[in-house]
Amino acid sequence: MFSRRDLLRTAPAAAVAAGLHSHFASTSGAEPLVVRVREPRNLETPLSELFSTDTEKFYVRDHFPAPTIDSKTFKLTVEGHVENKLEFTLDELQKMEAVTREIVLECAGNGRVFLIPPVRGAQWAYGAVGQAKWTGVPLGAILERAKVKNGAGDVVLVGADRGAITSDPPSPGAIHFDRGIPLTKAKKDETLVVWNMNEAALPSAHGGPLRAIVGGWYGMASVKWLSRIVVLDKPHAGFWQTMDYSYWIRGKDGFPQITPITAIQPKAVIASLADGGILKAGAASTISGFAWAGENAVAKVELSVDGGKSWSAVTLGKSKPLEYTRWETTVTPQQKGPLKLLVRCTDDKGNTQPEKRDPDRRTYMINHLVPVDVTVK
Ligand SMILES: Nc1nc2c(c(=O)[nH]1)N[C@H]1C(S)=C(S)[C@@H](COP(=O)(O)O)O[C@H]1N2
Ligand SMILES: [Mo]
């Protein structure tokens, strides 16, 4: 009942019916991705292809021009607050015990085009998210060989790409893309250093020859072109988790604290219909899509056909943390005219998508409810 082809069949037709709103646009001709920014690359998966497992259709989010890395001479270094400084060639890493896991990556700015009023940053609609099969070694296995010293703080993952951010707030000159993660997350088995994507060599666009995958966290932690791992004796306060990719948490003391973005928030998306789609009055229509909830499993997905006044649970596929879950339901609208569809996901810890946007999240972690406007004919 959940064949992928069935789920996706109706979407391109719906996009055409929508008069090709830019964020629902299919791509033209040769390019499988919607170009949001050409250089550095910000390429979005169109809604009609969102749940494809094709590497070519996986979104691309770069902050700097992609570096050129020769995988034959490439070395990964491990240094900092460790007993053993290490250096690995790709070959040496590939001789370690490998694991393969399906993991969703979502950009923390996915859905930014739905923010009102509009904000700066890449104007992603639905498609800065994707799931792939990643093959590599647990970061924990590398850290074990390096013997992390007592009192370690963050493990900083450093990319080979480098540049200066000149928009406000600017970076302190030219910097690498990097991200620190706490040692506890670094040692979890969903945190990987990978060289394969969907069972083929990791393409350069996705960080090849080597990248981090920090399962369950927004994409910024999954550092591409990984070249250095630096263990600190304190938390990292680099550009990419303070000036960028951070939000406000209000403590009991009332002081909003700037906090690095971490876990992916629950989200459900309708894949079989887009804005402007058509349903037939008096006829049963199947509506389907996907949901994901970061480190947690999806416990419930609900659909509302009355703008959020009432909700009914949909049929869920098997759900696991870190992965997409498929869902499907049937609606039989009676009255002709406009209809507002809303879908919401609740994870197994009881977190639900918020109705309204929380401004403390700045321009990230966008999972408030966004209606899909269709017409019943
Ligand atoms: N080195 C490096 N790693 C990076 C980035 C980057 O610009 N440089 N972008 C990050 C962000 S914001 C996201 S959402 C993901 C995107 O991964 P993808 O391009 O494979 O989809 O990579 C992350 N890792
Ligand atoms: Mo991102």
Coordinates of C-alpha atoms and ligand atoms in Angstrom, one line a residue:
M1 CA 0.0 0.0 0.0
F2 CA 3.0 2.3 0.5
S3 CA 4.7 1.9 -2.9
R4 CA 7.0 4.9 -3.5
R5 CA 5.7 5.2 -7.1
D6 CA 2.1 5.5 -5.8
L7 CA 3.1 8.1 -3.4
L8 CA 4.9 10.3 -5.9
R9 CA 2.6 9.8 -8.9
T10 CA 0.2 12.6 -8.2
A11 CA 2.8 15.2 -7.2
P12 CA 4.0 16.5 -10.6
A13 CA 0.5 17.0 -11.8
A14 CA -0.3 18.9 -8.6
A15 CA 2.7 21.1 -9.2
V16 CA 1.5 21.9 -12.7
A17 CA -2.0 22.7 -11.3
A18 CA -0.3 25.0 -8.8
G19 CA 0.8 27.2 -11.7
L20 CA 4.4 26.4 -10.8
H21 CA 4.9 28.5 -7.7
S22 CA 8.6 28.8 -7.4
H23 CA 8.9 26.6 -4.3
F24 CA 6.9 23.8 -5.9
A25 CA 8.6 24.1 -9.2
S26 CA 9.8 20.9 -10.9
T27 CA 13.3 21.3 -12.2
S28 CA 13.9 21.9 -15.9
G29 CA 15.6 19.4 -18.1
A30 CA 19.0 18.2 -17.1
E31 CA 19.2 19.6 -13.5
P32 CA 17.6 17.3 -10.9
L33 CA 17.6 20.0 -8.3
V34 CA 16.1 23.5 -7.9
V35 CA 18.9 26.1 -7.8
R36 CA 18.5 28.5 -4.8
V37 CA 22.1 29.8 -5.1
R38 CA 24.5 28.6 -7.7
E39 CA 27.8 29.5 -6.0
P40 CA 28.3 28.4 -3.3
R41 CA 25.9 25.6 -4.2
N42 CA 22.5 25.7 -2.6
L43 CA 20.4 23.1 -4.5
E44 CA 17.0 22.0 -3.3
T45 CA 15.1 18.7 -4.0
P46 CA 11.7 19.4 -5.6
L47 CA 8.7 18.3 -3.6
S48 CA 7.9 15.7 -6.3
E49 CA 11.3 14.0 -5.7
L50 CA 11.7 14.7 -2.0
F51 CA 11.5 11.1 -0.8
S52 CA 13.6 9.6 -3.7
T53 CA 16.6 7.6 -2.7
D54 CA 18.6 8.8 -5.7
T55 CA 21.9 10.5 -4.7
E56 CA 21.5 12.9 -7.7
K57 CA 18.3 14.3 -6.1
F58 CA 19.8 14.8 -2.6
Y59 CA 19.9 18.5 -1.7
V60 CA 23.2 20.3 -1.6
R61 CA 24.1 23.0 1.0
D62 CA 27.6 24.6 0.8
H63 CA 28.8 27.8 2.5
F64 CA 32.0 28.1 0.4
P65 CA 33.2 26.9 -3.0
A66 CA 33.8 23.1 -2.7
P67 CA 37.4 22.2 -2.1
T68 CA 39.3 19.8 -4.4
I69 CA 40.6 16.9 -2.5
D70 CA 42.8 14.1 -3.9
S71 CA 41.5 10.9 -2.2
K72 CA 44.9 9.2 -2.8
T73 CA 46.9 11.6 -0.8
F74 CA 44.1 12.7 1.6
K75 CA 44.7 12.4 5.3
L76 CA 42.4 12.8 8.3
T77 CA 44.1 14.0 11.4
V78 CA 42.9 13.6 15.0
E79 CA 44.5 15.9 17.6
G80 CA 43.9 18.0 20.7
H81 CA 42.9 16.7 24.1
V82 CA 44.0 13.1 23.3
E83 CA 46.8 10.7 24.3
N84 CA 47.5 9.6 20.7
K85 CA 47.6 12.1 17.9
L86 CA 46.5 10.1 14.8
E87 CA 46.6 10.4 11.0
F88 CA 44.5 8.2 8.7
T89 CA 44.6 7.7 5.0
L90 CA 41.2 6.8 3.4
D91 CA 42.6 3.2 2.9
E92 CA 43.4 2.9 6.6
L93 CA 39.9 4.1 7.6
Q94 CA 38.3 1.6 5.2
K95 CA 40.2 -1.2 6.9
M96 CA 38.3 -0.5 10.1
E97 CA 35.0 -2.2 10.9
A98 CA 32.4 -0.4 8.7
V99 CA 28.7 0.1 9.3
T100 CA 25.9 1.2 7.0
R101 CA 22.9 3.2 8.3
E102 CA 20.0 5.0 6.8
I103 CA 19.9 8.5 8.2
V104 CA 17.9 11.6 7.4
L105 CA 19.8 14.9 7.0
E106 CA 17.8 18.1 7.2
C107 CA 19.1 21.6 6.9
A108 CA 18.3 23.8 10.0
G109 CA 16.9 26.4 7.5
N110 CA 14.6 24.0 5.7
G111 CA 11.2 25.7 5.3
R112 CA 12.6 29.2 5.6
V113 CA 10.5 30.4 2.7
F114 CA 7.4 29.9 4.9
L115 CA 8.6 32.4 7.6
I116 CA 6.5 35.6 7.8
P117 CA 7.9 38.2 7.4
P118 CA 10.6 36.9 5.0
V119 CA 14.1 36.5 6.5
R120 CA 17.5 36.4 5.0
G121 CA 19.2 33.2 4.1
A122 CA 18.7 30.4 1.5
Q123 CA 14.9 30.4 0.7
W124 CA 14.4 26.7 1.1
A125 CA 10.8 25.3 0.8
Y126 CA 10.4 21.6 1.7
G127 CA 13.4 20.2 -0.1
A128 CA 16.5 20.8 2.1
V129 CA 16.1 17.3 3.5
G130 CA 17.0 13.8 2.3
Q131 CA 17.6 10.3 3.5
A132 CA 20.5 8.2 2.3
K133 CA 22.4 5.0 3.2
W134 CA 25.7 6.1 4.7
T135 CA 28.7 3.7 5.1
G136 CA 31.7 4.5 7.3
V137 CA 33.0 4.0 10.8
P138 CA 31.6 5.3 14.1
L139 CA 33.4 8.4 15.2
G140 CA 33.6 6.7 18.6
A141 CA 35.9 4.0 17.1
I142 CA 38.3 6.7 15.9
L143 CA 38.2 8.5 19.2
E144 CA 38.9 5.2 21.1
R145 CA 42.1 4.8 19.1
A146 CA 43.1 8.4 19.9
K147 CA 42.3 7.8 23.6
V148 CA 40.5 11.0 24.6
K149 CA 41.9 12.4 27.8
N150 CA 39.8 13.0 30.9
G151 CA 38.0 16.3 31.0
A152 CA 37.3 16.5 27.3
G153 CA 34.7 19.0 26.1
D154 CA 33.6 19.2 22.4
V155 CA 34.9 17.2 19.5
V156 CA 35.4 19.7 16.7
L157 CA 34.8 18.4 13.1
V158 CA 36.7 20.6 10.6
G159 CA 36.0 20.7 6.9
A160 CA 38.7 21.4 4.2
D161 CA 36.5 24.2 2.7
R162 CA 37.4 27.8 3.7
G163 CA 36.3 31.3 3.1
A164 CA 35.1 34.6 4.6
I165 CA 31.5 35.3 5.3
T166 CA 30.9 39.0 4.5
S167 CA 27.2 39.3 5.2
D168 CA 26.2 40.4 8.7
P169 CA 27.5 39.0 11.1
P170 CA 30.8 38.6 9.2
S171 CA 33.2 35.8 10.1
P172 CA 36.6 36.7 11.6
G173 CA 38.3 36.7 8.2
A174 CA 38.7 33.5 6.3
I175 CA 37.7 30.4 8.3
H176 CA 37.0 26.8 7.7
F177 CA 33.5 25.3 8.1
D178 CA 33.5 23.5 11.4
R179 CA 31.3 22.3 14.2
G180 CA 31.9 21.1 17.7
I181 CA 29.7 18.3 19.2
P182 CA 29.8 17.1 22.8
L183 CA 31.8 14.0 23.5
T184 CA 28.6 12.1 24.5
K185 CA 27.0 12.7 21.0
A186 CA 30.4 12.0 19.3
K187 CA 30.4 8.5 20.9
K188 CA 26.8 7.6 20.0
D189 CA 26.5 4.9 17.3
E190 CA 24.6 7.3 14.9
T191 CA 27.6 9.6 14.7
L192 CA 29.7 8.4 11.8
V193 CA 32.6 9.3 9.5
V194 CA 31.5 8.1 6.1
W195 CA 33.0 7.5 2.6
N196 CA 30.0 5.9 0.9
M197 CA 26.5 7.3 0.1
N198 CA 23.9 4.9 -1.2
E199 CA 26.6 2.3 -1.7
A200 CA 28.8 4.3 -4.0
A201 CA 31.8 6.5 -3.3
L202 CA 30.7 9.7 -1.5
P203 CA 30.4 12.4 -4.2
S204 CA 32.3 15.7 -3.7
A205 CA 29.0 17.6 -3.6
H206 CA 28.2 15.7 -0.4
G207 CA 31.6 16.0 1.1
G208 CA 33.6 13.3 -0.6
P209 CA 36.0 11.7 0.0
L210 CA 35.0 11.8 3.7
R211 CA 32.3 13.5 5.8
A212 CA 30.7 13.3 9.2
I213 CA 27.1 12.2 9.7
V214 CA 25.7 13.3 13.0
G215 CA 22.5 11.3 13.0
G216 CA 19.4 13.0 14.4
W217 CA 20.9 16.5 14.3
Y218 CA 20.4 19.2 11.8
G219 CA 22.7 19.1 8.8
M220 CA 25.2 21.7 9.9
A221 CA 26.8 19.2 12.3
S222 CA 27.5 16.7 9.5
V223 CA 30.7 18.3 8.3
K224 CA 31.6 17.6 4.7
W225 CA 35.2 17.3 3.4
L226 CA 36.2 16.3 6.9
S227 CA 39.9 16.8 7.3
R228 CA 40.6 17.3 11.0
I229 CA 39.1 16.2 14.3
V230 CA 40.1 18.3 17.2
V231 CA 39.2 17.3 20.8
L232 CA 38.9 20.4 23.1
D233 CA 39.0 20.5 26.9
K234 CA 35.9 22.9 26.7
P235 CA 32.8 23.6 24.7
H236 CA 33.5 25.0 21.2
A237 CA 32.2 28.5 20.6
G238 CA 33.1 28.8 16.9
F239 CA 31.4 31.0 14.3
W240 CA 29.1 28.1 13.1
Q241 CA 27.5 27.5 16.4
T242 CA 27.3 31.1 17.8
M243 CA 26.9 33.7 15.1
D244 CA 25.3 31.1 12.8
Y245 CA 23.2 28.0 13.5
S246 CA 22.2 29.1 17.0
Y247 CA 19.0 30.0 18.8
W248 CA 17.7 31.4 22.1
I249 CA 16.8 29.2 25.0
R250 CA 15.1 30.9 28.0
G251 CA 16.2 29.5 31.3
K252 CA 14.3 29.7 34.5
D253 CA 16.4 32.7 35.5
G254 CA 14.9 34.6 32.5
F255 CA 18.1 35.2 30.6
P256 CA 17.8 34.1 27.0
Q257 CA 21.0 32.0 26.3
I258 CA 22.4 31.7 22.8
T259 CA 22.6 27.9 22.2
P260 CA 24.0 25.8 19.3
I261 CA 21.3 24.1 17.2
T262 CA 21.3 20.3 17.7
A263 CA 18.4 17.9 17.2
I264 CA 16.0 17.8 14.2
Q265 CA 12.5 18.6 15.3
P266 CA 9.5 16.5 14.4
K267 CA 8.0 17.2 11.0
A268 CA 5.4 15.7 8.6
V269 CA 5.1 16.6 4.9
I270 CA 2.4 15.9 2.4
A271 CA 4.1 14.5 -0.7
S272 CA 1.1 13.5 -2.8
L273 CA -0.4 17.0 -3.1
A274 CA 1.0 20.6 -3.3
D275 CA -0.6 24.0 -3.0
G276 CA -3.2 24.4 -5.8
G277 CA -3.9 20.6 -5.9
I278 CA -7.3 19.3 -6.7
L279 CA -9.5 16.8 -4.8
K280 CA -12.8 15.5 -6.2
A281 CA -16.0 16.2 -4.2
G282 CA -17.7 13.0 -2.9
A283 CA -14.7 10.8 -3.9
A284 CA -12.2 9.1 -1.6
S285 CA -8.7 10.5 -2.2
T286 CA -5.5 9.1 -0.8
I287 CA -3.2 11.6 0.7
S288 CA 0.2 10.5 1.7
G289 CA 3.6 11.7 2.7
F290 CA 6.5 11.3 5.1
A291 CA 7.5 12.3 8.6
W292 CA 10.7 12.3 10.6
A293 CA 11.7 13.2 14.2
G294 CA 15.5 13.4 14.5
E295 CA 16.8 11.3 17.4
N296 CA 13.2 10.0 18.2
A297 CA 10.8 7.7 16.4
V298 CA 7.6 9.1 14.9
A299 CA 4.7 8.1 17.2
K300 CA 1.7 9.8 15.4
V301 CA 0.9 11.8 12.3
E302 CA -2.5 13.6 12.1
L303 CA -4.3 15.3 9.3
S304 CA -6.7 18.2 9.6
V305 CA -9.0 19.2 6.7
D306 CA -10.6 22.2 8.6
G307 CA -7.5 24.4 9.2
G308 CA -6.6 22.7 12.5
K309 CA -9.9 22.6 14.4
S310 CA -10.1 18.8 14.3
W311 CA -7.5 16.2 13.6
S312 CA -7.5 12.5 12.6
A313 CA -4.6 10.1 12.9
V314 CA -3.3 8.6 9.6
T315 CA -1.9 5.2 9.0
L316 CA 1.8 5.1 9.8
G317 CA 4.5 2.9 8.4
K318 CA 7.1 1.3 10.6
S319 CA 9.0 4.1 12.4
K320 CA 12.6 4.2 13.7
P321 CA 14.6 7.1 15.1
L322 CA 16.8 8.9 12.5
E323 CA 14.7 7.7 9.5
Y324 CA 11.7 8.8 7.4
T325 CA 8.4 7.2 8.2
R326 CA 5.8 6.9 5.5
W327 CA 2.1 7.7 6.2
E328 CA -1.1 7.5 4.2
T329 CA -4.8 8.3 4.7
T330 CA -8.0 8.7 2.8
V331 CA -10.2 11.8 2.7
T332 CA -13.6 12.2 1.1
P333 CA -14.4 15.9 0.9
Q334 CA -18.1 16.6 0.4
Q335 CA -18.2 20.3 -0.3
K336 CA -16.8 22.0 -3.3
G337 CA -14.5 24.9 -2.8
P338 CA -11.2 25.7 -1.1
L339 CA -9.8 23.3 1.6
K340 CA -6.9 23.8 4.0
L341 CA -4.9 20.7 4.7
L342 CA -2.6 20.5 7.7
V343 CA -0.5 17.7 8.8
R344 CA 1.4 17.3 12.1
C345 CA 3.9 14.9 13.6
T346 CA 4.3 13.8 17.2
D347 CA 7.4 11.9 18.3
D348 CA 7.6 9.1 20.9
K349 CA 8.7 11.6 23.5
G350 CA 5.5 13.6 23.1
N351 CA 7.0 16.5 21.1
T352 CA 4.5 17.9 18.6
Q353 CA 4.9 20.4 15.8
P354 CA 4.1 23.9 17.1
E355 CA 1.1 25.7 15.6
K356 CA 2.9 29.0 15.6
R357 CA 6.4 30.0 14.8
D358 CA 8.7 30.7 17.8
P359 CA 10.9 33.7 17.1
D360 CA 13.5 32.5 19.6
R361 CA 14.4 29.9 16.9
R362 CA 15.7 32.8 14.8
T363 CA 15.8 31.5 11.2
Y364 CA 16.3 27.8 12.0
M365 CA 14.4 24.7 13.2
I366 CA 11.3 25.5 11.1
N367 CA 8.6 23.0 11.9
H368 CA 5.5 25.1 12.7
L369 CA 2.3 24.1 10.8
V370 CA 2.1 25.3 7.2
P371 CA -1.2 24.7 5.4
V372 CA -1.5 23.2 1.9
D373 CA -4.3 25.0 0.1
V374 CA -6.2 22.7 -2.3
T375 CA -9.5 23.0 -4.2
V376 CA -12.4 20.5 -4.1
K377 CA -14.1 20.3 -7.5
Ligands
LIG1 N1 32.5 21.4 5.2 C1 31.2 21.7 5.1 N2 30.4 20.9 5.7 C2 29.0 21.2 5.7 C3 28.5 22.3 5.1 C4 29.5 23.2 4.5 O1 29.2 24.3 3.9 N3 30.8 22.9 4.5 N4 27.2 22.6 5.1 C5 26.4 22.0 6.2 C6 25.0 22.1 6.1 S1 24.4 23.6 6.7 C7 24.2 21.1 5.7 S2 22.5 21.3 5.8 C8 24.7 19.8 5.2 C9 24.3 19.5 3.8 O2 24.8 18.3 3.3 P1 24.6 18.0 1.8 O3 25.1 19.1 1.0 O4 25.2 16.7 1.6 O5 23.1 17.9 1.6 O6 26.2 19.8 5.2 C10 26.8 20.5 6.3 N5 28.2 20.3 6.2
MO2 MO 22.1 23.5 6.6

